[in-house]
Short mmCIF file of C-alpha atoms in Angstrom, two decimals:
data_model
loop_
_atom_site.label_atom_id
_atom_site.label_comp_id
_atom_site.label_asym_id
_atom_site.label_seq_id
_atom_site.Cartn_x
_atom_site.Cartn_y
_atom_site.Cartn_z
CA UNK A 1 -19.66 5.99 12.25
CA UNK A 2 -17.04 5.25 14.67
CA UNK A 3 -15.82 8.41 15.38
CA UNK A 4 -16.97 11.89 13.90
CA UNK A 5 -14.02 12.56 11.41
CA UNK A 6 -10.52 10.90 10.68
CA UNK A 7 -7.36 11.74 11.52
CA UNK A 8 -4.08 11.12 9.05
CA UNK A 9 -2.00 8.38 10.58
CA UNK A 10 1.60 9.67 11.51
CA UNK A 11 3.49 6.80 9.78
CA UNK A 12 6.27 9.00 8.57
CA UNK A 13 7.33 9.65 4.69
CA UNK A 14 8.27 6.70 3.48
CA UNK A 15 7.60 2.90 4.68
CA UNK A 16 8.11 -0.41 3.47
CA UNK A 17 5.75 -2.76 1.84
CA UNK A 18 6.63 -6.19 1.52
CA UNK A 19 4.29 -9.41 0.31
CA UNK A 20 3.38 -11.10 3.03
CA UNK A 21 4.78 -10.96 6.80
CA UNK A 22 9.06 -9.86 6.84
CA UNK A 23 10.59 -11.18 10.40
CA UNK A 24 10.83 -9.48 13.36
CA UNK A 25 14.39 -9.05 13.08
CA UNK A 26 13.71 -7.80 9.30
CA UNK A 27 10.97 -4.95 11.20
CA UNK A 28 13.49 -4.04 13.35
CA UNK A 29 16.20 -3.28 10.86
CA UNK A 30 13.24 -1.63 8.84
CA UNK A 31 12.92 0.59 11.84
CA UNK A 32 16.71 1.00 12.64
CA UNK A 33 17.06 3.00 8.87
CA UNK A 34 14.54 5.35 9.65
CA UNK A 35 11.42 4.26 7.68
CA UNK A 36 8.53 5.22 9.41
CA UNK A 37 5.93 2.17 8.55
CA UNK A 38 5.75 -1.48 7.35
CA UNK A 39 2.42 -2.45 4.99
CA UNK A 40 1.92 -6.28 4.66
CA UNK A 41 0.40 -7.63 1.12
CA UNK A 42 -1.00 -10.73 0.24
CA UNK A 43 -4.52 -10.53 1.69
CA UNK A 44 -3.23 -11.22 5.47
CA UNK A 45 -5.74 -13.57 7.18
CA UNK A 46 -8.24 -12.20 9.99
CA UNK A 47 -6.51 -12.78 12.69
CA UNK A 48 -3.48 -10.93 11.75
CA UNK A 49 -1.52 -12.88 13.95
CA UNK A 50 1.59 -11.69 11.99
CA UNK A 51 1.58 -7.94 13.54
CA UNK A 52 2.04 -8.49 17.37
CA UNK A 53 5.68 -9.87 17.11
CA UNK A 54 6.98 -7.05 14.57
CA UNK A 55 5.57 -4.37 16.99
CA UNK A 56 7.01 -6.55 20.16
CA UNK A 57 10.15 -6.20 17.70
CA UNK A 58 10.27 -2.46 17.18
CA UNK A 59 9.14 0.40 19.46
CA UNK A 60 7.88 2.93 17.15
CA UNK A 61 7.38 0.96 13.93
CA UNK A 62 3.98 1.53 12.73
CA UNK A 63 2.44 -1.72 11.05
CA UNK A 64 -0.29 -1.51 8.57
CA UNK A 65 -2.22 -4.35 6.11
CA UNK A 66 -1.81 -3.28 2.39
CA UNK A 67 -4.58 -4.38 2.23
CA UNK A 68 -7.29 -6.95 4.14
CA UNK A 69 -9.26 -8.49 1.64
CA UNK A 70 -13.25 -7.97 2.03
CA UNK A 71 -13.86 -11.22 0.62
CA UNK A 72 -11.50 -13.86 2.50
CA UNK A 73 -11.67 -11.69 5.84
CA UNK A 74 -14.67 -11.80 7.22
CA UNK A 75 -15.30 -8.04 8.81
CA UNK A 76 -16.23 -8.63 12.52
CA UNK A 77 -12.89 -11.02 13.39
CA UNK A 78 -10.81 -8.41 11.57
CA UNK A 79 -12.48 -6.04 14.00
CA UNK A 80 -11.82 -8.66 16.86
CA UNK A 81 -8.32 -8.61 16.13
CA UNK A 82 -7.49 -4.78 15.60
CA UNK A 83 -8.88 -4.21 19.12
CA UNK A 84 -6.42 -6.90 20.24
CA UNK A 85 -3.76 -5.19 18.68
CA UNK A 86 -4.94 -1.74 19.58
CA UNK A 87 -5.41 -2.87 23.65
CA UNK A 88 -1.26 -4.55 23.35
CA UNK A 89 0.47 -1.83 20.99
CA UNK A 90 -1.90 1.36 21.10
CA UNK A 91 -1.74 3.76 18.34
CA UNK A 92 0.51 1.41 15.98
CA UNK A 93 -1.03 -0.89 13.63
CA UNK A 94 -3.46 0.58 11.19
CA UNK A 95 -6.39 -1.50 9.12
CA UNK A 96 -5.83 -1.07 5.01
CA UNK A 97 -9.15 -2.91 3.58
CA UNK A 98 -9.83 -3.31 -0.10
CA UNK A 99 -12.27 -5.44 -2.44
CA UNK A 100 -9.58 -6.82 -3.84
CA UNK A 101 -10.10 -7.38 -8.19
CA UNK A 102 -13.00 -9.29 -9.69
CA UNK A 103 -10.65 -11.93 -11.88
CA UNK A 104 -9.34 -13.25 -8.29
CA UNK A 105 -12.35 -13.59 -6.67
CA UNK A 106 -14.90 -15.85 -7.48
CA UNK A 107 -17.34 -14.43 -4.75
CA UNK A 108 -16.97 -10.94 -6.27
CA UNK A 109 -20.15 -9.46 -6.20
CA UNK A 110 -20.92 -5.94 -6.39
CA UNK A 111 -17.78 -4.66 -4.61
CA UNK A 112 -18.55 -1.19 -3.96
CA UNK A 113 -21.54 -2.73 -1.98
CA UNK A 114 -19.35 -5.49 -0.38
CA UNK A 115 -17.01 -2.33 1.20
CA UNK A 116 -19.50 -0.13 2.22
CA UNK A 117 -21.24 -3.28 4.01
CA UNK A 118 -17.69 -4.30 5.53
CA UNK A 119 -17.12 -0.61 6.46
CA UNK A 120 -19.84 -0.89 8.57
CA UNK A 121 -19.44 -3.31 10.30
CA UNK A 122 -16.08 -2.08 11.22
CA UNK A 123 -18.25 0.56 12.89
CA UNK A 124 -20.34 -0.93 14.51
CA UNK A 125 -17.42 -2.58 16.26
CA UNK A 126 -16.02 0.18 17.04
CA UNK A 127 -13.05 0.39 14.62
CA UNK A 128 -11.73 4.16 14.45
CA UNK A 129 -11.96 6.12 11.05
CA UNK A 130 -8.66 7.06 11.48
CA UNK A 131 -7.19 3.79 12.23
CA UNK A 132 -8.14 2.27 8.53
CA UNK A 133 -7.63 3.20 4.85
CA UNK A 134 -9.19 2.11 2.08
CA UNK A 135 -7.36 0.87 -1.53
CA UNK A 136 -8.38 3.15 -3.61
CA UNK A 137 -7.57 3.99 -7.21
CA UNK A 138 -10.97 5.38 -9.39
CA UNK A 139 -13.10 8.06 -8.00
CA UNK A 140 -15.41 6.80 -6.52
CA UNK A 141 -13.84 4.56 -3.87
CA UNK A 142 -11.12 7.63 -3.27
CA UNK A 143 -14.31 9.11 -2.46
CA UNK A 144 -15.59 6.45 -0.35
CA UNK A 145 -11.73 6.37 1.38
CA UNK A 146 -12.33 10.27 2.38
CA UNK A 147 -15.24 9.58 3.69
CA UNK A 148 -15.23 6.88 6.05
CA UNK A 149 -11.40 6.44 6.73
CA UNK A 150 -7.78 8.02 7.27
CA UNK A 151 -7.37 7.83 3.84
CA UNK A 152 -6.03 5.87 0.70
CA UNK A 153 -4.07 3.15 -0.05
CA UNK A 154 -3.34 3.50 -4.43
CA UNK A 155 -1.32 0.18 -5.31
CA UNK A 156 0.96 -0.09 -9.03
CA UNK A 157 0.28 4.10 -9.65
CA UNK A 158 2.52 6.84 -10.70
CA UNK A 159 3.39 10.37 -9.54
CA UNK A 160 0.38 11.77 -11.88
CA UNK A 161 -2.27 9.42 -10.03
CA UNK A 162 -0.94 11.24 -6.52
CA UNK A 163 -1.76 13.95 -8.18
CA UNK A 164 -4.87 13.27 -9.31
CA UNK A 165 -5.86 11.71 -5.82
CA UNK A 166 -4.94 14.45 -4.19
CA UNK A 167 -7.28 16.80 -5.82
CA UNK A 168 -9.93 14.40 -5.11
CA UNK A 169 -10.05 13.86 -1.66
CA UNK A 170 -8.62 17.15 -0.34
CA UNK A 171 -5.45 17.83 1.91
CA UNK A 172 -6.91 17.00 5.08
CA UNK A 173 -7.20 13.20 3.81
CA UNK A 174 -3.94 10.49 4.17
CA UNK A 175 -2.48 9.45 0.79
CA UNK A 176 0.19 6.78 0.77
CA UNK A 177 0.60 4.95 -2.52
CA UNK A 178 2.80 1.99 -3.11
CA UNK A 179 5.62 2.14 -5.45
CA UNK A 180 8.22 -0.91 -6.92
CA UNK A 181 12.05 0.02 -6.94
CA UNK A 182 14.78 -2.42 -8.72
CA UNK A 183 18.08 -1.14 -7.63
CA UNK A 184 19.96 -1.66 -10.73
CA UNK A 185 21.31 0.57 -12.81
CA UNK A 186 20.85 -2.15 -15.94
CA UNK A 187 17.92 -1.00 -17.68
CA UNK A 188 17.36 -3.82 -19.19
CA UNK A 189 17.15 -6.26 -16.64
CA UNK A 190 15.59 -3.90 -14.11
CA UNK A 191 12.63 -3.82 -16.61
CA UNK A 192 12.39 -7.64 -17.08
CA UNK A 193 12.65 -8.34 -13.06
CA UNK A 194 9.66 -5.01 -13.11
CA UNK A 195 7.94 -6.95 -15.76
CA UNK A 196 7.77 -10.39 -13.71
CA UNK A 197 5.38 -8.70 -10.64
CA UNK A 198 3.91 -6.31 -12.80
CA UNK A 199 2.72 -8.75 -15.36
CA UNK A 200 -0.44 -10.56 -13.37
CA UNK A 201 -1.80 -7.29 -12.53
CA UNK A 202 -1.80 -6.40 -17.03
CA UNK A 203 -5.08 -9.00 -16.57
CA UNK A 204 -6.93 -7.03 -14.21
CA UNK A 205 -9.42 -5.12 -15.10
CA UNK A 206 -9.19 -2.44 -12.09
CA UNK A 207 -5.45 -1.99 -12.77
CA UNK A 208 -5.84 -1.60 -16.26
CA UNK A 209 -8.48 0.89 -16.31
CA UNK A 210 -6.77 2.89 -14.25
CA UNK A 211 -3.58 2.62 -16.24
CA UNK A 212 -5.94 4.32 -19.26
CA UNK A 213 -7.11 7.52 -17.33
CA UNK A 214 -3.70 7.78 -16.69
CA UNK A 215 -2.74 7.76 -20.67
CA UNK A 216 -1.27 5.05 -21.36
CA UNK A 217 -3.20 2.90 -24.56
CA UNK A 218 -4.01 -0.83 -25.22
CA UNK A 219 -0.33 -1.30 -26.11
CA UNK A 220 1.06 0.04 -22.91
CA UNK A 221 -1.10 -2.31 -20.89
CA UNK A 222 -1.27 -5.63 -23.15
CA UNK A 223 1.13 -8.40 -21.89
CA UNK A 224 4.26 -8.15 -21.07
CA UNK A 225 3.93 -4.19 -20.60
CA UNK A 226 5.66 -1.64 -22.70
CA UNK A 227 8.39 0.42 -21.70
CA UNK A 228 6.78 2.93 -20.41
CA UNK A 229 4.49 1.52 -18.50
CA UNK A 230 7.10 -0.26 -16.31
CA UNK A 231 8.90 2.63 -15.94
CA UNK A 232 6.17 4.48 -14.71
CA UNK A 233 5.00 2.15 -11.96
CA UNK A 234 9.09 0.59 -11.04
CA UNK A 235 11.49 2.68 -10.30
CA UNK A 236 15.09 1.91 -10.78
CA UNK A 237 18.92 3.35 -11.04
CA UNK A 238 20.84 4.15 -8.57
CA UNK A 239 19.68 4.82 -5.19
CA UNK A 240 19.71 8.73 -5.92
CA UNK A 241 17.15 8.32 -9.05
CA UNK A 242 15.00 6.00 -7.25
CA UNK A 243 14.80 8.18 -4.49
CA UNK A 244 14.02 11.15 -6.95
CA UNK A 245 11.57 9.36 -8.88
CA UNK A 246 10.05 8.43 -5.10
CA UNK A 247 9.78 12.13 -4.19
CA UNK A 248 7.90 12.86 -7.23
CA UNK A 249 4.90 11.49 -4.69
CA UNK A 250 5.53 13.75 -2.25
CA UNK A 251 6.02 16.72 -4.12
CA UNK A 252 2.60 15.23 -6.23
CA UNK A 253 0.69 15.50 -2.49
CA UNK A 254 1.65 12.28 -1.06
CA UNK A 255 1.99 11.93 3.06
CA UNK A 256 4.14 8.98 2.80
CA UNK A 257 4.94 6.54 0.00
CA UNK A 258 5.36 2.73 0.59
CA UNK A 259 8.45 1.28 -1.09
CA UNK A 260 8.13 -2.47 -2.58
CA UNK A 261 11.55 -4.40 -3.33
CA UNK A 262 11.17 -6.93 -6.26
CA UNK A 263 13.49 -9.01 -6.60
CA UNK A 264 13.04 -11.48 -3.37
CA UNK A 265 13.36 -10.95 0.46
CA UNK A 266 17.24 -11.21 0.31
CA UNK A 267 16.77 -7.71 -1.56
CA UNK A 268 14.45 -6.28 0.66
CA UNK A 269 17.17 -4.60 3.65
CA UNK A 270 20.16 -4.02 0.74
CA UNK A 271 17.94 -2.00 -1.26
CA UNK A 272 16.12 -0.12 1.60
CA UNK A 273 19.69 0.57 3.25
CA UNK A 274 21.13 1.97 0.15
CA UNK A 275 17.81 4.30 -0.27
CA UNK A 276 17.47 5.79 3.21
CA UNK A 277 20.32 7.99 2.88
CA UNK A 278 18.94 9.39 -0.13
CA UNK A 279 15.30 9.57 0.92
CA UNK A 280 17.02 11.80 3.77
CA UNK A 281 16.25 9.06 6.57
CA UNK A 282 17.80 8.76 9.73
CA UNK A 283 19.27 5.63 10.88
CA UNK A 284 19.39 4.69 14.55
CA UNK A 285 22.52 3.84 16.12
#
């Protein structure tokens, strides 16, 4: 391995995680508020030309992928380009890596096997343990994430899954799960805007076996999603009870959790400006 144990990334409590690349003048706002990270969605290429110009934007901004995809980025140019990033903006731009979902993949082949293989490679070329997570949501890749990285990366969990997570791997390991927010205090169409990202992930088999160890039934998870299950994984109200139903990660073990804004980018700096004061952030002047 790359180095003898990992360290947790110090990306702050909460971060935001948007699908695909904001601007650097987005990153810098981002920053400004007090939030500690960015994670970029969407399977980023393997270059990851994207992060240089939101750390050239920001001076303490930690950028992360959320995640790399195993299968469309091909391990030793990933590596390639975290040492390029590493050499320009030391110590700020950390490697998520997942398999991805077997439905989206028509390559997908034994995915445990496909990390592990990926994984080392990665050290081989010298990427740190604690410069990378893995997504993780079952046991046995939270394992696997304990192991041979910083941490985990859980994507569309609740509160009870930090939990559970954090019994698994131990305190010593990083733990920073996405959660959706919809601030709106109409219930209604909270849930229906919740309902419109959530829905592709009701067909995937990872997601949905996870929703089922953590209690929710066949009804919870068949399309469009019930209730419950949309409350569970979007969070929305006013700023106060989304930042309450936030800290319910933190109090569950979480070191930071990674706040996604549905709704569109126009959404994204509104929402996270009306949160930070409630989250107990900072801003900058």
């Amino acid at each position: 391995m790359s180095d003898t144990f990992a360290l947790k990334p110090e990306l702050g409590r909460y971060a935001a995680w948007t699908f695909g690349s904001p601007t650097p003048q987005q990153a810098a706002e981002i920053e400004r508020l007090g939030y500690g990270a960015i994670w970029v969605g969407g399977s980023p290429a393997a270059d990851l030309a994207f992060v240089e110009p939101l750390l050239a934007a920001t001076s303490t901004l930690q950028v992360a992928t959320g995640i790399v995809n195993v299968w469309s980025a091909p391990a030793h140019q990933v590596a390639e380009s975290y040492h390029r990033i590493e050499a320009a903006y030391p110590n700020r731009f950390v490697l998520g890596v997942g398999v991805g979902h077997p439905e989206a993949t028509a390559e997908y082949r034994s995915p445990y096997t496909a990390l592990t293989d990926y994984l080392d490679v990665l050290d081989e070329a010298g990427v740190p343990t604690s410069r990378r997570v893995l997504a993780a949501l079952g046991p046995k890749v939270l394992k696997l994430a304990a192991e041979r990285s910083a941490g985990a990366h859980p994507y569309l969990t609740t509160p009870e899954h930090t939990a559970s997570a954090r019994e698994q791997v131990g305190p010593s390991v990083f733990l920073a799960p996405e959660h959706k927010v919809v601030l709106s205090t109409d219930a209604s169409a909270a849930r229906e805007t919740g309902r419109e990202a959530v829905d592709f992930y009701l067909r995937l088999s990872n997601y949905v076996n996870n929703w089922h160890r953590l209690g929710f039934d066949d009804s919870d998870v068949r399309s469009p999603g019930s209730d419950a299950l949309i409350d569970a994984v979007v969070a929305h109200g006013t700023a106060d009870q989304i930042a309450a139903r936030l800290d319910e990660h933190l109090q569950a073990g979480a070191d930071q959790v990674a706040i996604q804004v549905l709704g569109g980018w126009e959404n994204l700096l509104p929402t996270l400006t009306a949160l930070a004061g409630p989250l107990g952030l900072t801003p900058r002047d």
